Amino acid sequence: KEVFQLAMEQGHEVDAEILLGTDPDADRLGVAYRDKLGNYRLLSGNEIGILLTYYLLNTAKEQGRLTEKGVVIKSIVSTDLVDRIGADYGVKVMNVLTGFKFIGELMEEYARTKFREFIFGFEESYGYLAGHFVRDKDFHGNARQRRTGRHRKDRGLFPEKHAHEVGRSPRTGCRGLFDGETKLGGRGF
């Protein structure tokens, strides 16, 4: 939270709804959003990964680009909720050891063998990757996060309502997941 302190102060001054922060080499992304009470709330790396996975799979489905070969790759210490979301979209979720090099290696194998089509990769430590042209977490994924935020806000679903959309969607099979103890920011992540 200390990392976002200055951004939060400036965010209040300009009435910003979302704050983004990266590490010095811009390969990790943190997100804070303004809640209904006007306070900024930080999203965990898992929460961002969940929201991005749902957004990417839902968008690909809407655009007719989602196939049974699709794959999401995540580290073994990242949330298992992504497994349920992937299953409900007919997409395989693969777990790899911690470290983006393992995500990159599996991406490389799938690109070579055409066995699967990489959609998204992430670690709970705030690293995200979408697309085929980079094999490590990168700012391209961070740019996608900004677009995801704009898309959700335009639909009036950012970000608490978006979490409830994931939880209520008949596509995800995650009904009630964001209620009680497992709501956004709860123990379920």
XYZ file of C-alpha atoms in Angstrom:
189
model
C 0.000 0.000 0.000
C 2.919 2.348 0.664
C 3.903 2.089 -2.994
C 0.519 3.530 -3.990
C 0.393 6.259 -1.320
C 1.442 9.161 -3.575
C -0.755 7.857 -6.409
C -3.714 7.660 -4.019
C -3.158 11.213 -2.855
C -2.965 12.464 -6.431
C -5.871 10.222 -7.398
C -8.085 11.943 -4.863
C -7.005 15.325 -6.223
C -7.989 14.469 -9.807
C -10.895 12.149 -8.929
C -9.236 9.115 -10.587
C -11.284 5.916 -10.584
C -8.363 3.562 -11.155
C -4.663 3.719 -10.336
C -1.980 1.625 -11.982
C 1.538 1.137 -10.744
C 4.461 -0.815 -12.151
C 7.838 -1.821 -10.859
C 10.867 -0.006 -12.339
C 11.151 -2.263 -15.401
C 7.362 -2.290 -15.921
C 6.968 -6.063 -15.891
C 4.657 -6.217 -12.890
C 1.430 -4.306 -12.452
C -0.517 -3.275 -9.384
C -4.045 -1.886 -9.516
C -6.079 0.166 -7.071
C -9.620 1.355 -7.647
C -11.926 3.826 -5.953
C -14.739 2.052 -4.123
C -18.266 3.356 -3.475
C -17.075 5.233 -0.395
C -14.340 7.026 -2.338
C -11.471 5.037 -0.817
C -8.851 3.285 -2.903
C -8.702 -0.480 -2.656
C -5.755 -2.545 -3.913
C -6.399 -5.678 -5.940
C -4.260 -8.737 -5.238
C -2.311 -10.364 -8.049
C -4.798 -13.238 -8.001
C -7.777 -10.889 -8.236
C -6.241 -9.169 -11.261
C -5.494 -12.570 -12.798
C -9.097 -13.705 -12.267
C -10.551 -10.556 -13.798
C -8.180 -10.656 -16.784
C -8.809 -14.366 -17.393
C -12.554 -13.859 -17.354
C -12.321 -10.787 -19.586
C -10.048 -12.446 -22.150
C -12.064 -15.671 -22.328
C -15.404 -13.874 -22.445
C -14.177 -11.467 -25.142
C -12.717 -14.308 -27.230
C -15.997 -16.197 -26.893
C -18.049 -13.140 -27.928
C -15.776 -12.631 -30.947
C -15.883 -16.302 -31.973
C -12.133 -16.759 -31.426
C -12.300 -19.240 -28.549
C -11.487 -22.845 -29.461
C -11.087 -26.085 -27.543
C -7.329 -25.708 -28.038
C -7.232 -22.556 -25.894
C -5.030 -22.596 -22.810
C -4.387 -20.384 -19.808
C -1.115 -21.012 -17.980
C -0.599 -20.055 -14.340
C 1.853 -20.802 -11.574
C 0.999 -23.495 -9.037
C 0.692 -20.911 -6.266
C -1.916 -18.849 -8.156
C -5.645 -19.092 -7.520
C -7.551 -22.236 -8.501
C -10.616 -20.165 -9.375
C -9.079 -19.715 -12.818
C -9.381 -23.501 -13.321
C -13.143 -23.248 -12.876
C -13.440 -20.247 -15.170
C -11.360 -21.976 -17.835
C -13.411 -25.174 -17.569
C -16.642 -23.276 -18.040
C -15.278 -21.724 -21.230
C -13.909 -25.043 -22.470
C -10.325 -23.868 -22.050
C -7.563 -25.904 -20.444
C -5.725 -24.311 -17.523
C -2.184 -25.539 -17.014
C -0.236 -25.164 -13.789
C 3.521 -24.692 -13.928
C 6.216 -24.086 -11.358
C 6.632 -20.550 -10.092
C 8.544 -18.357 -12.518
C 7.574 -16.864 -15.835
C 10.265 -18.885 -17.572
C 8.051 -21.957 -17.057
C 5.046 -20.199 -18.573
C 7.252 -19.128 -21.494
C 8.582 -22.661 -22.001
C 5.069 -24.097 -22.229
C 4.005 -21.285 -24.576
C 6.992 -22.128 -26.768
C 6.097 -25.828 -26.795
C 2.489 -25.097 -27.769
C 3.581 -22.675 -30.485
C 5.902 -25.325 -31.901
C 3.519 -28.306 -31.670
C 0.241 -26.420 -32.292
C -1.232 -28.655 -29.560
C -2.741 -25.684 -27.700
C -3.366 -21.981 -28.380
C -1.970 -19.730 -25.666
C -4.442 -17.118 -24.407
C -3.104 -15.835 -21.102
C -0.534 -16.514 -18.409
C -0.087 -15.098 -14.935
C 1.396 -15.422 -11.488
C -0.099 -14.173 -8.265
C 2.969 -11.988 -7.878
C 1.458 -9.382 -10.235
C 2.889 -10.679 -13.517
C 0.598 -11.096 -16.569
C 1.107 -12.068 -20.169
C -1.262 -12.136 -23.127
C -0.153 -12.650 -26.707
C 2.494 -14.751 -28.412
C 5.346 -12.414 -29.178
C 6.864 -12.145 -25.679
C 7.776 -15.086 -23.444
C 8.009 -13.222 -20.153
C 5.709 -10.960 -18.170
C 5.689 -7.609 -19.875
C 4.105 -4.215 -20.153
C 2.033 -5.398 -23.125
C -0.009 -7.374 -20.623
C -0.209 -4.292 -18.468
C -1.590 -2.330 -21.415
C -4.261 -5.013 -21.814
C -5.116 -4.521 -18.141
C -5.757 -0.839 -18.821
C -8.018 -1.733 -21.758
C -9.833 -4.288 -19.590
C -10.454 -1.608 -16.999
C -11.828 0.801 -19.589
C -14.063 -1.957 -21.052
C -15.434 -2.825 -17.620
C -16.008 0.795 -16.658
C -17.830 1.465 -19.939
C -20.155 -1.428 -19.115
C -20.645 -0.160 -15.549
C -18.841 -3.229 -14.209
C -15.702 -1.908 -12.657
C -14.402 -3.539 -10.554
C -16.633 -4.774 -7.704
C -19.570 -5.265 -10.065
C -17.252 -7.118 -12.445
C -16.354 -9.569 -9.686
C -20.031 -10.174 -9.087
C -20.540 -10.663 -12.851
C -17.919 -13.416 -12.758
C -19.619 -14.942 -9.726
C -23.131 -14.845 -11.208
C -22.303 -15.809 -14.752
C -23.805 -19.103 -15.855
C -20.701 -19.423 -18.076
C -18.295 -19.618 -15.134
C -20.147 -21.989 -12.829
C -18.953 -19.779 -9.997
C -22.363 -18.742 -8.695
C -22.144 -17.410 -5.168
C -18.377 -17.419 -5.257
C -18.142 -13.771 -4.352
C -20.567 -14.017 -1.447
C -19.655 -14.307 2.213
C -16.121 -15.389 2.899
C -15.094 -15.581 -0.743
C -16.092 -12.168 -2.014
C -13.542 -10.035 -3.834
C -10.730 -9.498 -1.396
C -11.908 -12.337 0.849
C -10.198 -15.582 1.754
C -11.216 -17.216 -1.518
C -8.250 -15.660 -3.285
